[in-house]
Short mmCIF file of C-alpha atoms in Angstrom, two decimals:
data_model
loop_
_atom_site.label_atom_id
_atom_site.label_comp_id
_atom_site.label_asym_id
_atom_site.label_seq_id
_atom_site.Cartn_x
_atom_site.Cartn_y
_atom_site.Cartn_z
CA MET A 14 8.29 16.45 40.98
CA LYS A 15 9.94 17.63 37.69
CA ILE A 16 8.86 14.45 35.68
CA LYS A 17 8.17 16.11 32.38
CA ALA A 18 11.40 18.18 32.31
CA THR A 19 13.23 15.13 33.36
CA ILE A 20 11.77 13.08 30.47
CA GLU A 21 12.54 15.90 28.01
CA ARG A 22 16.27 15.96 28.82
CA ILE A 23 16.26 12.14 27.53
CA PRO A 24 17.03 12.73 23.81
CA GLY A 25 13.60 11.72 22.33
CA GLY A 26 12.48 11.38 25.74
CA MET A 27 8.97 11.37 25.42
CA MET A 28 8.64 8.89 22.95
CA VAL A 29 11.61 6.64 23.99
CA VAL A 30 10.62 6.89 27.80
CA PRO A 31 7.45 5.50 27.97
CA LEU A 32 8.11 2.83 24.86
CA LEU A 33 10.92 1.43 26.93
CA LEU A 34 8.72 1.31 29.80
CA ALA A 35 6.24 -0.48 28.04
CA ALA A 36 8.57 -2.70 26.24
CA THR A 37 9.88 -3.67 29.77
CA ILE A 38 6.53 -4.45 31.12
CA ASN A 39 5.56 -6.28 27.91
CA THR A 40 8.59 -8.41 28.12
CA ILE A 41 8.40 -9.24 32.03
CA ALA A 42 4.75 -9.30 32.66
CA PRO A 43 3.00 -9.34 29.07
CA ASP A 44 -0.86 -9.94 30.65
CA LEU A 45 -0.26 -7.16 33.49
CA LEU A 46 -1.90 -4.56 31.04
CA ARG A 47 -3.87 -7.17 29.16
CA ILE A 48 -6.94 -7.09 31.46
CA GLY A 49 -9.60 -5.76 28.73
CA ASN A 50 -11.90 -2.62 28.69
CA PHE A 51 -10.33 0.58 28.96
CA THR A 52 -7.03 0.03 30.38
CA GLN A 53 -6.16 -2.34 27.30
CA ALA A 54 -7.76 -0.22 25.01
CA LEU A 55 -5.52 2.79 25.73
CA PHE A 56 -2.24 1.07 27.01
CA VAL A 57 -2.25 -1.98 24.89
CA ASP A 58 -4.35 -1.55 21.52
CA GLY A 59 -4.72 2.02 21.41
CA ALA A 60 -1.43 3.07 19.03
CA SER A 61 -3.25 2.75 15.84
CA THR A 62 -6.13 4.85 17.12
CA LEU A 63 -4.05 7.36 19.04
CA ILE A 64 -1.87 7.66 15.83
CA ALA A 65 -4.63 8.06 13.68
CA LEU A 66 -5.94 10.78 15.90
CA PHE A 67 -2.42 12.36 15.85
CA LEU A 68 -2.67 12.69 12.16
CA LEU A 69 -5.98 14.18 11.99
CA PHE A 70 -4.85 16.95 14.65
CA THR A 71 -1.57 17.64 12.24
CA GLY A 72 -3.55 17.40 9.51
CA ALA A 73 -6.02 20.40 10.70
CA GLN A 74 -2.51 22.49 10.94
CA ILE A 75 -1.57 22.21 7.20
CA ASN A 76 -2.44 25.20 5.13
CA LEU A 77 -3.11 24.13 1.61
CA ARG A 78 -0.72 26.50 0.25
CA ASN A 79 1.94 24.57 1.87
CA VAL A 80 0.67 20.79 0.97
CA GLY A 81 3.08 20.68 -2.26
CA VAL A 82 6.00 20.68 0.30
CA SER A 83 4.60 17.72 2.27
CA LEU A 84 4.11 15.66 -0.78
CA GLY A 85 7.51 16.17 -1.92
CA LYS A 86 9.38 15.51 1.45
CA GLY A 87 7.23 12.18 1.80
CA ALA A 88 8.36 11.25 -1.72
CA THR A 89 11.53 11.87 -0.89
CA LEU A 90 11.60 10.03 2.09
CA LEU A 91 10.28 6.88 0.57
CA ALA A 92 12.42 6.89 -2.13
CA THR A 93 15.75 7.44 0.14
CA LYS A 94 14.61 4.45 2.48
CA TRP A 95 13.91 2.64 -0.44
CA PHE A 96 17.15 2.88 -2.17
CA ALA A 97 19.47 2.57 0.35
CA GLY A 98 17.98 -0.53 1.81
CA ALA A 99 17.77 -2.00 -1.51
CA LEU A 100 21.50 -1.15 -2.03
CA VAL A 101 22.65 -3.17 0.98
CA GLY A 102 20.14 -6.03 0.01
CA LEU A 103 21.64 -5.86 -3.71
CA ILE A 104 25.52 -6.19 -2.04
CA ALA A 105 24.18 -9.05 0.48
CA PHE A 106 22.67 -11.27 -2.82
CA MET A 107 26.12 -10.54 -4.70
CA MET A 108 28.27 -11.49 -1.89
CA MET A 109 26.31 -14.36 0.11
CA GLY A 110 27.49 -17.77 0.36
CA ASP A 111 26.64 -21.15 -0.37
CA ASN A 112 24.20 -20.93 2.69
CA GLY A 113 22.65 -17.92 1.11
CA LEU A 114 23.63 -15.76 3.96
CA TRP A 115 25.89 -12.52 4.09
CA LEU A 116 27.58 -11.71 7.06
CA GLY A 117 25.15 -14.45 8.79
CA LEU A 118 22.27 -12.42 7.38
CA ALA A 119 19.65 -13.68 5.20
CA PRO A 120 19.39 -11.14 2.09
CA ILE A 121 15.79 -11.24 1.91
CA ALA A 122 15.60 -10.10 5.86
CA ILE A 123 17.93 -7.03 4.61
CA ILE A 124 15.56 -5.81 2.43
CA ALA A 125 12.45 -6.34 4.15
CA ALA A 126 14.05 -4.62 7.40
CA MET A 127 15.70 -1.77 5.65
CA THR A 128 12.93 -0.61 2.81
CA ASN A 129 10.22 -0.32 5.87
CA SER A 130 9.68 2.13 8.41
CA ASN A 131 8.23 2.43 11.73
CA GLY A 132 5.39 4.98 10.82
CA GLY A 133 4.84 5.38 14.59
CA LEU A 134 8.29 6.07 15.44
CA TYR A 135 8.59 8.48 12.64
CA VAL A 136 5.49 10.47 13.54
CA ALA A 137 6.74 10.71 17.35
CA LEU A 138 10.16 11.75 16.18
CA VAL A 139 9.11 14.28 13.72
CA GLY A 140 6.10 15.18 16.35
CA GLN A 141 9.25 16.30 18.42
CA TYR A 142 11.58 17.24 16.09
CA GLY A 143 9.77 18.52 12.88
CA ASP A 144 7.00 20.51 11.72
CA LYS A 145 3.84 20.03 10.32
CA THR A 146 4.85 19.27 6.86
CA ASP A 147 7.00 16.94 8.13
CA ARG A 148 4.13 15.02 9.85
CA ALA A 149 1.88 15.23 7.04
CA ALA A 150 5.03 13.74 4.89
CA TYR A 151 3.77 10.63 6.55
CA SER A 152 1.23 9.64 4.18
CA LEU A 153 2.90 8.43 1.62
CA LEU A 154 5.21 6.42 3.62
CA ALA A 155 2.43 3.83 3.86
CA LEU A 156 3.91 2.61 0.64
CA ASN A 157 6.54 1.10 2.73
CA ASP A 158 4.56 -0.92 4.67
CA GLY A 159 4.35 -4.77 3.96
CA PRO A 160 6.28 -6.59 1.06
CA PHE A 161 5.64 -4.24 -1.91
CA LEU A 162 8.59 -2.29 -1.85
CA THR A 163 10.60 -5.79 -1.02
CA MET A 164 9.26 -7.37 -4.03
CA ILE A 165 10.13 -4.36 -6.13
CA ALA A 166 13.52 -4.52 -5.10
CA LEU A 167 13.66 -8.00 -5.89
CA SER A 168 12.18 -8.03 -9.12
CA ILE A 169 14.87 -5.27 -10.34
CA PHE A 170 17.23 -7.86 -8.91
CA GLY A 171 15.83 -10.30 -11.52
CA ALA A 172 15.63 -12.70 -8.21
CA MET A 173 11.56 -12.84 -8.99
CA GLY A 174 8.85 -11.36 -10.90
CA PHE A 175 6.50 -8.84 -10.28
CA VAL A 176 3.77 -9.98 -8.11
CA GLU A 177 0.33 -8.22 -8.74
CA GLY A 178 -1.57 -7.18 -5.84
CA MET A 179 0.78 -7.40 -3.21
CA PHE A 180 0.12 -3.70 -2.45
CA SER A 181 -3.47 -2.58 -1.38
CA PHE A 182 -4.66 1.34 -2.56
CA VAL A 183 -7.42 0.90 -0.32
CA SER A 184 -4.32 0.61 2.51
CA PHE A 185 -2.91 3.64 1.33
CA ILE A 186 -5.89 5.58 1.60
CA SER A 187 -6.65 4.28 5.27
CA VAL A 188 -3.55 5.91 6.37
CA LEU A 189 -3.91 9.29 4.40
CA LEU A 190 -7.72 10.08 5.10
CA PRO A 191 -7.17 11.47 8.68
CA ILE A 192 -4.69 13.71 7.71
CA VAL A 193 -7.09 14.74 4.67
CA VAL A 194 -10.42 15.34 7.21
CA GLY A 195 -8.10 17.25 9.85
CA MET A 196 -6.94 19.62 6.88
CA VAL A 197 -10.02 20.32 5.64
CA LEU A 198 -11.31 20.85 8.80
CA GLY A 199 -8.32 23.28 9.65
CA ASN A 200 -8.55 25.21 6.41
CA LEU A 201 -12.09 25.56 6.87
CA ASP A 202 -12.25 27.11 10.13
CA GLU A 203 -8.89 29.14 11.97
CA ASP A 204 -10.55 28.25 15.51
CA LEU A 205 -10.50 24.43 14.64
CA ARG A 206 -7.31 24.85 13.81
CA SER A 207 -5.82 26.62 16.70
CA PHE A 208 -8.09 24.12 18.96
CA PHE A 209 -6.30 21.15 17.44
CA SER A 210 -2.62 22.75 17.63
CA THR A 211 -1.60 21.28 21.25
CA GLY A 212 -3.10 18.00 20.68
CA SER A 213 -0.40 16.36 18.56
CA SER A 214 2.42 16.71 21.01
CA VAL A 215 -0.03 15.36 24.08
CA LEU A 216 -0.97 12.04 22.00
CA ILE A 217 2.99 11.37 21.73
CA PRO A 218 3.93 9.64 24.99
CA PHE A 219 0.43 7.84 24.83
CA PHE A 220 0.74 5.99 21.44
CA ALA A 221 4.40 5.42 22.38
CA PHE A 222 3.59 3.44 25.24
CA ALA A 223 1.22 1.66 23.41
CA LEU A 224 3.72 1.07 20.45
CA GLY A 225 6.26 -0.37 23.19
CA MET A 226 3.52 -2.92 24.59
CA GLY A 227 4.29 -4.43 21.20
CA ILE A 228 7.84 -5.08 21.75
CA ASP A 229 9.50 -8.27 23.41
CA PHE A 230 13.18 -7.68 24.43
CA SER A 231 13.62 -11.40 24.00
CA SER A 232 13.34 -10.84 20.23
CA ILE A 233 17.01 -9.46 20.13
CA ILE A 234 17.96 -12.73 21.97
CA GLU A 235 16.07 -14.99 19.31
CA GLY A 236 17.36 -12.98 16.46
CA GLY A 237 21.00 -13.13 17.80
CA LEU A 238 23.87 -10.87 16.82
CA GLY A 239 22.64 -10.90 13.11
CA GLY A 240 19.55 -9.20 14.06
CA ILE A 241 21.41 -6.64 16.13
CA ILE A 242 23.82 -5.94 13.15
CA LEU A 243 20.44 -5.62 10.97
CA GLY A 244 19.01 -3.21 13.12
CA LEU A 245 22.37 -1.37 13.37
CA LEU A 246 22.60 -0.82 9.57
CA THR A 247 19.29 0.08 9.54
CA VAL A 248 19.42 2.91 11.96
CA PHE A 249 22.96 4.06 10.76
CA PHE A 250 23.14 3.70 7.36
CA THR A 251 19.37 4.44 6.17
CA GLY A 252 19.08 6.98 8.72
CA THR A 253 22.05 8.74 7.41
CA VAL A 254 21.34 8.68 4.24
CA GLY A 255 18.00 10.32 4.92
CA TYR A 256 19.70 12.96 6.93
CA PHE A 257 22.17 13.81 4.51
CA VAL A 258 19.54 13.70 1.48
CA PHE A 259 17.18 16.33 3.42
CA LYS A 260 20.15 18.18 4.33
CA ALA A 261 21.22 18.74 0.66
CA MET A 262 17.31 19.59 -0.14
CA LYS A 263 17.61 22.36 2.70
CA TRP A 264 15.05 20.48 4.85
CA ASN A 265 15.45 19.65 8.01
CA PRO A 266 18.21 16.94 8.18
CA ILE A 267 16.57 15.30 11.39
CA VAL A 268 13.43 14.15 9.52
CA GLY A 269 15.15 12.46 7.27
CA ALA A 270 16.94 10.59 9.77
CA ALA A 271 13.86 9.87 11.45
CA GLU A 272 13.33 7.14 8.86
CA GLY A 273 15.91 4.99 10.04
CA SER A 274 14.04 2.24 11.53
CA THR A 275 11.73 -0.91 10.97
CA ALA A 276 8.01 -1.53 11.49
CA GLY A 277 6.68 -4.48 13.35
CA ASN A 278 4.79 -5.46 10.30
CA ALA A 279 8.29 -6.22 8.34
CA VAL A 280 8.55 -9.23 10.29
CA ALA A 281 5.69 -10.76 7.96
CA THR A 282 7.48 -9.98 5.02
CA PRO A 283 10.18 -13.02 4.53
CA ALA A 284 6.88 -15.32 4.83
CA ALA A 285 4.80 -13.35 2.61
CA ILE A 286 7.85 -13.22 -0.16
CA ALA A 287 8.68 -17.03 0.57
CA ALA A 288 4.84 -17.74 -0.04
CA ALA A 289 5.05 -16.25 -3.45
CA SER A 290 8.53 -17.92 -4.27
CA PRO A 291 9.25 -21.04 -2.82
CA ALA A 292 13.30 -19.63 -3.79
CA PHE A 293 13.07 -17.99 -0.49
CA ALA A 294 11.74 -20.73 1.77
CA ALA A 295 15.20 -21.82 2.95
CA ASN A 296 15.89 -18.86 5.38
CA VAL A 297 12.43 -17.82 6.01
CA GLU A 298 12.41 -18.90 9.75
CA LEU A 299 15.96 -16.94 10.22
CA ALA A 300 14.96 -13.72 8.18
CA THR A 301 11.67 -13.48 10.48
CA VAL A 302 13.71 -13.70 13.71
CA GLN A 303 16.17 -11.18 12.12
CA VAL A 304 13.66 -8.47 10.96
CA ALA A 305 12.19 -8.92 14.76
CA ALA A 306 15.39 -8.56 16.22
CA ALA A 307 16.08 -5.44 13.88
CA VAL A 308 12.50 -3.80 14.72
CA VAL A 309 13.54 -4.12 18.74
CA THR A 310 17.05 -2.54 17.84
CA THR A 311 15.80 0.46 15.81
CA ALA A 312 13.03 1.14 18.31
CA ILE A 313 15.50 1.52 20.87
CA LEU A 314 18.26 3.05 18.92
CA LEU A 315 16.63 5.59 16.48
CA PRO A 316 15.73 8.12 19.05
CA ILE A 317 18.95 7.97 20.93
CA TYR A 318 20.52 8.83 17.47
CA ILE A 319 18.35 11.11 16.46
CA GLY A 320 19.07 13.04 20.08
CA PHE A 321 22.84 12.57 19.14
CA LEU A 322 22.28 14.49 15.71
CA VAL A 323 20.12 17.23 17.40
CA LYS A 324 22.91 18.12 19.96
CA ARG A 325 25.37 18.02 17.28
CA LEU A 326 23.52 20.66 14.90
CA GLU A 327 22.57 22.35 18.19
CA LYS A 328 26.47 22.70 18.79
CA LYS A 329 26.98 24.27 15.25
CA GLY A 330 24.25 26.73 16.04
CA VAL A 331 21.24 25.14 14.23
CA ASN A 332 18.09 25.28 16.38
CA ILE A 333 15.68 21.81 15.79
CA PRO A 334 13.17 22.55 14.19
CA ASP A 335 13.04 26.31 14.51
CA ASP A 336 15.28 26.95 11.92
CA TYR A 337 13.34 24.75 9.52
CA VAL A 338 9.62 25.29 10.00
CA VAL A 339 7.55 26.33 7.34
CA GLN A 340 5.28 29.29 8.10
CA ASP A 341 1.78 29.25 6.36
CA ASN A 342 2.71 32.44 4.19
CA LYS A 343 6.03 30.89 3.38
CA LYS A 344 7.38 29.01 0.78
#
């Protein structure tokens, strides 16, 4: 049987097939794999550990002469994602009706979903379509987890004042440390770098499955059309903006598009914002389900969109990622 070859013919297949399979299981029979011990640890609860190991292996492939490239890419991704999401949120605030909604969407849901990104999905996509500097750029993307960037956007809009302590520096370090450990090991010993080199691609389908076990298709139904629209905006607007920004920077544009998603942790952002400012309490429940629907929509749609963009580039004679790989001795 040609299982691997068949999966790889699907856009983003090594990510999307295990993710959709797990999401189907989680929707139909959520307790099927939640039976404890090694089964649950690997297939349900293992996403964070597997991603951490993926990052360590990735860090081992980074030559310190290229670390500046990774930081530059990470900062660009972070700024582009925030600016694109905040811009749509600002439009929503300016055009919302008396019910506090714009096109049926709660503005707070728009900012929460569109300025946040699914780190696991990004890591999986750049693991397939990017190089080591693209994967290492993930360390800075921890900044868009939770309500931190949403609150910055709201403070700029004058909706509320900046609230101290919403972002934990320790959280940022906790994401960065596995990459740093891998980078130190890989730069100290070339044999270790070679030994870890194949680990990244092997881990992708496993943590994709574990991520899928956190997705319930019913979130799309509960979030309604508004949540689906929010997911579409996130993929096609923030993803496309990232694509063209990276293209303008002469970097792999697929990596820029890989930020067009919403992470599951964004679901808690509307409630966190409402707790800090009662002004947002009225639509907090609607915003929460809309963000939840956007999480599912982007997780399904972004890998397909990325696959489309890759095929489009290939028709133009651009090879992804070969034409954009940063070599150890290449600036």
